[in-house]
Short mmCIF file of N, CA, C and O in Angstrom, two decimals:
data_model
loop_
_atom_site.label_atom_id
_atom_site.label_comp_id
_atom_site.label_asym_id
_atom_site.label_seq_id
_atom_site.Cartn_x
_atom_site.Cartn_y
_atom_site.Cartn_z
N MET A 262 272.03 76.87 159.45
CA MET A 262 271.10 76.11 159.57
C MET A 262 269.88 75.89 158.89
O MET A 262 268.96 76.67 158.65
N VAL A 263 269.68 74.21 158.63
CA VAL A 263 268.05 74.31 157.46
C VAL A 263 266.91 74.04 158.45
O VAL A 263 266.91 73.85 159.67
N ARG A 264 266.17 74.89 158.05
CA ARG A 264 264.41 74.52 159.19
C ARG A 264 263.33 74.20 158.49
O ARG A 264 262.90 73.70 157.27
N ARG A 265 262.53 73.35 158.76
CA ARG A 265 261.62 72.15 158.88
C ARG A 265 261.20 73.65 157.71
O ARG A 265 259.87 73.57 156.34
N GLU A 266 260.71 74.45 158.31
CA GLU A 266 259.71 75.69 157.68
C GLU A 266 260.64 76.13 156.54
O GLU A 266 260.14 76.79 155.59
N ASP A 267 262.20 75.86 156.49
CA ASP A 267 262.40 76.15 154.64
C ASP A 267 261.88 75.51 153.46
O ASP A 267 262.03 76.16 153.03
N ILE A 268 261.46 74.31 153.68
CA ILE A 268 261.33 74.02 152.90
C ILE A 268 259.40 73.14 152.39
O ILE A 268 258.44 73.37 153.69
N LEU A 269 259.09 73.76 151.61
CA LEU A 269 257.91 73.79 150.56
C LEU A 269 257.27 72.45 151.59
O LEU A 269 257.84 71.34 151.48
N SER A 270 255.45 72.39 150.90
CA SER A 270 254.61 71.89 151.31
C SER A 270 254.39 70.24 150.69
O SER A 270 255.77 70.18 149.93
N MET A 271 254.00 69.17 152.06
CA MET A 271 254.06 67.57 151.13
C MET A 271 253.28 67.72 149.29
O MET A 271 253.81 67.15 148.59
N GLU A 272 252.50 68.48 149.51
CA GLU A 272 251.69 69.20 148.69
C GLU A 272 251.79 69.49 147.47
O GLU A 272 252.62 69.49 146.25
N PHE A 273 253.24 70.25 147.34
CA PHE A 273 254.64 70.79 146.33
C PHE A 273 255.11 69.44 146.25
O PHE A 273 255.43 69.59 145.21
N LEU A 274 256.22 68.81 147.31
CA LEU A 274 256.88 67.79 147.47
C LEU A 274 256.48 66.98 146.59
O LEU A 274 256.19 66.00 145.62
N LYS A 275 255.14 66.87 146.38
CA LYS A 275 254.19 66.24 145.98
C LYS A 275 253.86 66.01 144.06
O LYS A 275 254.08 65.11 142.20
N LYS A 276 254.39 67.64 143.44
CA LYS A 276 254.15 67.71 142.24
C LYS A 276 255.65 67.96 141.88
O LYS A 276 255.90 68.14 140.13
N THR A 277 256.30 69.00 142.40
CA THR A 277 257.92 69.38 141.77
C THR A 277 258.60 68.74 142.58
O THR A 277 258.92 69.31 143.80
N GLU A 278 260.48 69.66 142.48
CA GLU A 278 261.43 69.00 143.24
C GLU A 278 261.58 70.25 143.94
O GLU A 278 261.09 71.00 143.59
N PHE A 279 261.45 70.29 145.19
CA PHE A 279 262.26 72.24 145.41
C PHE A 279 264.25 72.02 146.07
O PHE A 279 264.49 71.10 146.63
N THR A 280 264.93 72.90 145.51
CA THR A 280 265.58 73.01 146.37
C THR A 280 266.07 74.43 146.80
O THR A 280 265.60 75.75 147.24
N GLY A 281 267.26 74.66 147.63
CA GLY A 281 267.53 74.88 148.32
C GLY A 281 268.82 75.14 148.33
O GLY A 281 270.15 74.67 148.08
N CYS A 282 268.97 76.94 149.62
CA CYS A 282 271.02 76.21 150.25
C CYS A 282 271.22 76.71 150.96
O CYS A 282 270.25 77.61 152.25
N ASP A 283 272.52 76.91 151.68
CA ASP A 283 273.49 77.35 153.19
C ASP A 283 273.23 77.11 153.63
O ASP A 283 274.92 76.38 153.46
N SER A 284 274.74 77.75 153.77
CA SER A 284 276.77 77.78 154.33
C SER A 284 276.81 77.44 153.13
O SER A 284 278.01 77.31 153.70
N GLY A 285 276.67 77.08 151.41
CA GLY A 285 277.36 77.05 150.57
C GLY A 285 277.63 75.55 150.54
O GLY A 285 277.80 75.10 149.49
N MET A 286 276.57 75.02 150.77
CA MET A 286 275.80 73.34 150.64
C MET A 286 274.52 74.12 150.04
O MET A 286 273.14 74.56 151.09
N ARG A 287 274.40 73.81 148.91
CA ARG A 287 273.35 73.04 148.48
C ARG A 287 271.95 72.49 148.36
O ARG A 287 272.81 71.07 148.56
N TYR A 288 270.52 72.47 148.62
CA TYR A 288 269.91 70.95 147.99
C TYR A 288 268.66 70.89 147.71
O TYR A 288 268.37 71.93 146.87
N ARG A 289 268.55 69.89 146.95
CA ARG A 289 267.60 69.59 146.10
C ARG A 289 266.63 68.12 147.52
O ARG A 289 267.16 67.13 147.29
N LEU A 290 265.36 68.53 146.77
CA LEU A 290 264.77 67.05 147.75
C LEU A 290 263.15 66.93 145.87
O LEU A 290 262.61 67.43 145.78
N GLU A 291 263.25 65.99 145.94
CA GLU A 291 262.33 65.39 144.82
C GLU A 291 261.52 63.77 145.43
O GLU A 291 262.47 62.62 146.03
N LYS A 292 260.52 63.67 145.11
CA LYS A 292 260.44 62.60 144.70
C LYS A 292 260.33 61.85 144.34
O LYS A 292 260.49 61.82 142.45
N THR A 293 260.81 60.17 143.91
CA THR A 293 261.64 59.89 143.38
C THR A 293 260.14 58.50 144.03
O THR A 293 260.39 57.66 144.69
N VAL A 294 260.39 57.70 142.84
CA VAL A 294 259.84 55.77 143.37
C VAL A 294 261.03 54.51 143.11
O VAL A 294 261.62 54.70 142.42
N GLU A 295 261.44 54.11 144.19
CA GLU A 295 262.11 52.79 144.22
C GLU A 295 262.26 51.14 144.62
O GLU A 295 261.04 51.74 145.89
N ALA A 296 261.83 50.56 143.92
CA ALA A 296 261.53 49.46 144.11
C ALA A 296 259.85 49.14 144.58
O ALA A 296 259.17 48.75 145.35
N ASP A 297 258.95 50.00 143.44
CA ASP A 297 257.80 50.36 143.39
C ASP A 297 256.61 51.21 144.67
O ASP A 297 255.86 51.51 145.41
N GLU A 298 257.81 51.52 145.44
CA GLU A 298 257.66 52.95 146.51
C GLU A 298 258.45 53.89 146.57
O GLU A 298 259.25 54.47 146.71
N THR A 299 257.54 55.11 147.20
CA THR A 299 257.74 56.41 146.48
C THR A 299 258.42 56.62 148.19
O THR A 299 258.16 56.10 148.84
N LYS A 300 259.50 57.64 147.73
CA LYS A 300 260.55 58.19 148.57
C LYS A 300 260.82 59.51 148.09
O LYS A 300 260.90 59.69 147.55
N LEU A 301 261.45 60.11 149.49
CA LEU A 301 261.84 61.59 149.47
C LEU A 301 262.89 61.57 149.45
O LEU A 301 264.46 60.53 150.32
N LYS A 302 264.13 61.95 148.50
CA LYS A 302 265.73 62.07 148.07
C LYS A 302 266.25 63.60 147.84
O LYS A 302 265.00 64.33 147.99
N CYS A 303 267.02 63.10 149.04
CA CYS A 303 267.73 64.56 148.89
C CYS A 303 269.34 64.49 149.03
O CYS A 303 269.72 63.09 149.54
N THR A 304 269.32 64.95 148.47
CA THR A 304 270.69 65.32 148.27
C THR A 304 271.02 66.69 147.47
O THR A 304 270.68 68.27 148.00
N VAL A 305 272.06 66.46 148.22
CA VAL A 305 273.23 68.32 148.81
C VAL A 305 274.81 67.97 148.47
O VAL A 305 275.23 66.95 147.12
N TRP A 306 275.31 69.27 147.29
CA TRP A 306 276.48 69.68 147.12
C TRP A 306 276.92 70.95 147.04
O TRP A 306 275.79 72.30 147.55
N PRO A 307 278.10 71.21 147.03
CA PRO A 307 278.94 72.20 146.99
C PRO A 307 277.88 73.82 146.74
O PRO A 307 277.77 72.82 145.41
N GLU A 308 278.10 74.69 146.51
CA GLU A 308 277.89 76.21 145.84
C GLU A 308 279.43 75.86 144.72
O GLU A 308 280.08 75.21 144.87
N PRO A 309 278.91 76.82 143.45
CA PRO A 309 278.23 77.51 143.61
C PRO A 309 277.24 76.84 142.19
O PRO A 309 276.32 77.44 142.06
N PHE A 310 277.60 76.22 141.67
CA PHE A 310 276.88 75.53 140.49
C PHE A 310 274.85 74.55 140.88
O PHE A 310 274.97 74.25 142.06
N ASN A 311 274.34 74.49 140.35
CA ASN A 311 272.93 74.26 140.49
C ASN A 311 273.55 72.65 140.27
O ASN A 311 274.33 72.27 139.51
N PHE A 312 272.17 72.28 140.32
CA PHE A 312 272.12 70.58 140.61
C PHE A 312 272.32 70.23 138.78
O PHE A 312 273.49 68.92 139.11
N PHE A 313 272.64 70.48 137.92
CA PHE A 313 273.02 69.90 136.28
C PHE A 313 273.42 70.51 135.95
O PHE A 313 274.21 70.00 135.30
N LYS A 314 274.37 71.33 136.61
CA LYS A 314 275.70 71.65 136.45
C LYS A 314 277.00 70.90 137.71
O LYS A 314 277.56 71.13 136.56
N THR A 315 276.61 70.79 138.28
CA THR A 315 277.33 69.73 139.08
C THR A 315 277.79 69.11 139.45
O THR A 315 276.87 67.93 138.19
N PRO A 316 279.09 68.27 139.08
CA PRO A 316 278.42 66.58 138.65
C PRO A 316 278.68 65.50 139.63
O PRO A 316 279.05 65.74 140.39
N ASP A 317 278.31 64.04 138.82
CA ASP A 317 277.30 63.53 140.59
C ASP A 317 278.06 62.93 141.20
O ASP A 317 277.60 62.48 143.06
N THR A 318 279.67 63.33 141.21
CA THR A 318 280.30 62.29 141.99
C THR A 318 280.83 63.79 143.10
O THR A 318 280.86 63.46 144.30
N ASP A 319 280.50 65.27 142.90
CA ASP A 319 279.99 66.62 143.98
C ASP A 319 279.39 66.33 145.08
O ASP A 319 279.03 67.25 145.54
N LYS A 320 278.11 65.22 144.72
CA LYS A 320 276.62 65.21 145.27
C LYS A 320 276.82 64.11 146.18
O LYS A 320 277.29 63.20 145.46
N THR A 321 275.93 63.61 147.02
CA THR A 321 275.75 62.87 148.04
C THR A 321 274.18 63.03 148.59
O THR A 321 272.84 63.87 148.29
N ALA A 322 274.18 62.00 148.41
CA ALA A 322 272.25 61.52 148.65
C ALA A 322 271.68 60.56 149.43
O ALA A 322 272.01 59.80 149.83
N ALA A 323 270.50 60.93 149.66
CA ALA A 323 269.43 59.29 151.04
C ALA A 323 268.21 59.77 150.78
O ALA A 323 267.94 60.34 149.81
N LEU A 324 268.04 59.16 150.77
CA LEU A 324 266.54 58.35 150.51
C LEU A 324 265.01 58.38 151.85
O LEU A 324 266.17 57.43 153.25
N PHE A 325 264.33 59.05 151.36
CA PHE A 325 263.47 59.17 153.13
C PHE A 325 262.59 58.96 153.43
O PHE A 325 261.43 58.80 151.70
N ASP A 326 261.43 58.33 154.21
CA ASP A 326 260.45 58.30 153.49
C ASP A 326 259.43 59.24 152.95
O ASP A 326 259.86 60.52 153.34
N PHE A 327 258.94 59.49 152.11
CA PHE A 327 257.28 60.40 151.52
C PHE A 327 256.42 60.91 152.37
O PHE A 327 255.58 60.47 152.16
N SER A 328 257.43 61.02 153.54
CA SER A 328 255.75 61.69 154.60
C SER A 328 257.15 62.25 155.80
O SER A 328 257.35 63.48 155.54
N GLU A 329 255.77 63.28 155.74
CA GLU A 329 255.73 64.59 156.95
C GLU A 329 257.32 64.25 157.60
O GLU A 329 258.00 64.97 157.96
N ASP A 330 257.16 63.57 158.64
CA ASP A 330 258.42 62.67 159.06
C ASP A 330 259.80 62.30 158.32
O ASP A 330 260.49 62.45 158.41
N GLY A 331 259.44 62.34 156.65
CA GLY A 331 260.74 62.06 156.15
C GLY A 331 261.04 63.33 155.49
O GLY A 331 262.40 63.09 155.90
N VAL A 332 260.61 64.42 155.47
CA VAL A 332 260.82 66.20 155.41
C VAL A 332 261.67 66.21 157.07
O VAL A 332 262.89 66.39 156.60
N VAL A 333 261.20 66.22 158.15
CA VAL A 333 261.70 66.33 159.20
C VAL A 333 263.73 65.59 159.25
O VAL A 333 264.17 66.26 159.91
N ASP A 334 263.14 63.97 158.69
CA ASP A 334 264.22 62.96 158.85
C ASP A 334 264.95 63.59 157.54
O ASP A 334 265.98 63.98 158.04
N ALA A 335 264.85 64.81 156.92
CA ALA A 335 265.74 64.78 155.15
C ALA A 335 266.47 66.01 156.33
O ALA A 335 267.73 67.01 155.30
N VAL A 336 265.85 67.03 157.26
CA VAL A 336 266.46 68.50 156.83
C VAL A 336 266.73 67.75 158.59
O VAL A 336 268.52 68.75 158.24
N ALA A 337 266.48 66.89 159.62
CA ALA A 337 268.45 66.83 160.08
C ALA A 337 269.78 65.81 159.97
O ALA A 337 270.10 65.80 160.12
N TRP A 338 268.86 65.34 158.41
CA TRP A 338 270.40 64.70 157.29
C TRP A 338 271.36 65.88 157.32
O TRP A 338 272.30 65.45 157.25
N MET A 339 270.53 66.69 156.60
CA MET A 339 271.01 67.77 155.45
C MET A 339 271.45 68.46 156.77
O MET A 339 273.06 69.07 156.38
N ASN A 340 271.10 68.65 157.60
CA ASN A 340 271.78 70.11 158.91
C ASN A 340 273.41 68.53 159.33
O ASN A 340 274.42 69.44 159.90
N ASP A 341 272.81 67.49 159.93
CA ASP A 341 274.08 66.63 160.12
C ASP A 341 275.53 66.77 158.73
O ASP A 341 276.52 66.85 159.06
N ARG A 342 275.08 66.81 157.27
CA ARG A 342 276.03 66.77 156.28
C ARG A 342 276.91 68.16 156.61
O ARG A 342 277.55 68.64 156.71
N LEU A 343 275.94 69.17 156.98
CA LEU A 343 276.06 71.02 156.98
C LEU A 343 276.78 70.73 158.17
O LEU A 343 278.40 71.42 157.57
N PHE A 344 277.23 70.18 158.97
CA PHE A 344 278.20 70.24 160.85
C PHE A 344 279.59 69.18 160.46
O PHE A 344 280.53 69.27 160.70
N GLU A 345 278.87 68.07 159.60
CA GLU A 345 280.24 67.00 159.21
C GLU A 345 281.24 67.60 158.23
O GLU A 345 282.16 66.80 158.84
N ASP A 346 280.15 67.92 157.04
CA ASP A 346 281.32 68.47 156.36
C ASP A 346 281.60 70.26 155.94
O ASP A 346 281.54 70.56 155.24
N LYS A 347 281.97 70.40 157.83
CA LYS A 347 281.82 71.97 157.76
C LYS A 347 282.57 72.62 156.41
O LYS A 347 282.60 73.26 155.51
N ASP A 348 284.12 71.68 156.96
CA ASP A 348 284.26 72.92 155.39
C ASP A 348 284.70 72.08 154.52
O ASP A 348 284.62 73.58 153.01
N ARG A 349 284.10 71.00 153.44
CA ARG A 349 283.31 71.59 151.88
C ARG A 349 283.04 72.22 151.99
O ARG A 349 282.69 72.67 150.43
N TRP A 350 281.86 72.82 152.49
CA TRP A 350 280.73 74.12 151.94
C TRP A 350 281.64 75.51 152.70
O TRP A 350 281.19 75.76 151.85
N GLU A 351 282.47 75.74 153.39
CA GLU A 351 283.19 76.96 153.59
C GLU A 351 284.92 77.24 152.44
O GLU A 351 284.81 77.91 151.93
N GLN A 352 284.64 76.20 151.38
CA GLN A 352 285.60 76.07 150.63
C GLN A 352 285.03 76.08 149.59
O GLN A 352 285.58 75.88 148.18
N ALA A 353 283.40 76.20 149.04
CA ALA A 353 283.30 75.76 148.15
C ALA A 353 282.49 76.99 147.21
O ALA A 353 282.66 77.13 145.60
N TRP A 354 282.99 78.26 147.66
CA TRP A 354 283.23 79.56 146.40
C TRP A 354 284.34 79.23 145.77
O TRP A 354 284.28 79.58 144.46
N ARG A 355 285.36 78.74 146.24
CA ARG A 355 286.20 78.26 144.93
C ARG A 355 286.28 78.26 143.86
O ARG A 355 287.45 77.50 142.78
N CYS A 356 284.55 76.75 143.82
CA CYS A 356 284.82 76.95 142.47
C CYS A 356 284.36 77.27 141.64
O CYS A 356 284.67 76.99 140.47
N TRP A 357 283.73 78.37 141.72
CA TRP A 357 283.27 79.73 141.24
C TRP A 357 284.62 79.36 139.89
O TRP A 357 284.77 79.89 138.25
N ASP A 358 286.36 79.06 140.30
CA ASP A 358 287.53 79.75 138.69
C ASP A 358 287.43 77.68 137.60
O ASP A 358 287.92 78.45 136.74
N THR A 359 286.44 77.28 138.16
CA THR A 359 286.35 75.92 137.48
C THR A 359 285.23 76.61 136.53
O THR A 359 285.10 75.35 135.81
N TYR A 360 284.11 77.06 136.39
CA TYR A 360 283.61 77.53 135.10
C TYR A 360 284.26 78.15 134.37
O TYR A 360 285.01 78.78 134.01
N LYS A 361 283.18 77.38 133.62
CA LYS A 361 283.34 78.14 132.08
C LYS A 361 282.68 78.13 130.54
O LYS A 361 281.88 77.37 131.08
N MET A 362 282.65 79.84 130.31
CA MET A 362 281.47 80.10 129.73
C MET A 362 281.88 78.71 129.13
O MET A 362 282.30 78.67 127.78
N VAL A 363 279.89 78.43 127.95
CA VAL A 363 279.86 78.01 127.24
C VAL A 363 279.41 78.62 126.11
O VAL A 363 278.52 79.32 125.33
#
């Protein structure tokens, strides 16, 4: 389960993205501007690969207010994904075989 305490401060999120993982699910929080409004974008995807090595088709994202309340909402959304897509995260380790050294 992701907790609010797992996520760094709003001051940190103003400057750069934050990534983490829990039970086979990786996540990324980042500041983004949508229609001239600053938002918090939260993206989740299955392990084992990082954000840039994972195909966009394997990622799920949602937008939240760029505020403390938005972070709390993003944490709740991630925990919903963790619960609702439990099989996806539990099987994530099987993706290691798809890794190709370049």
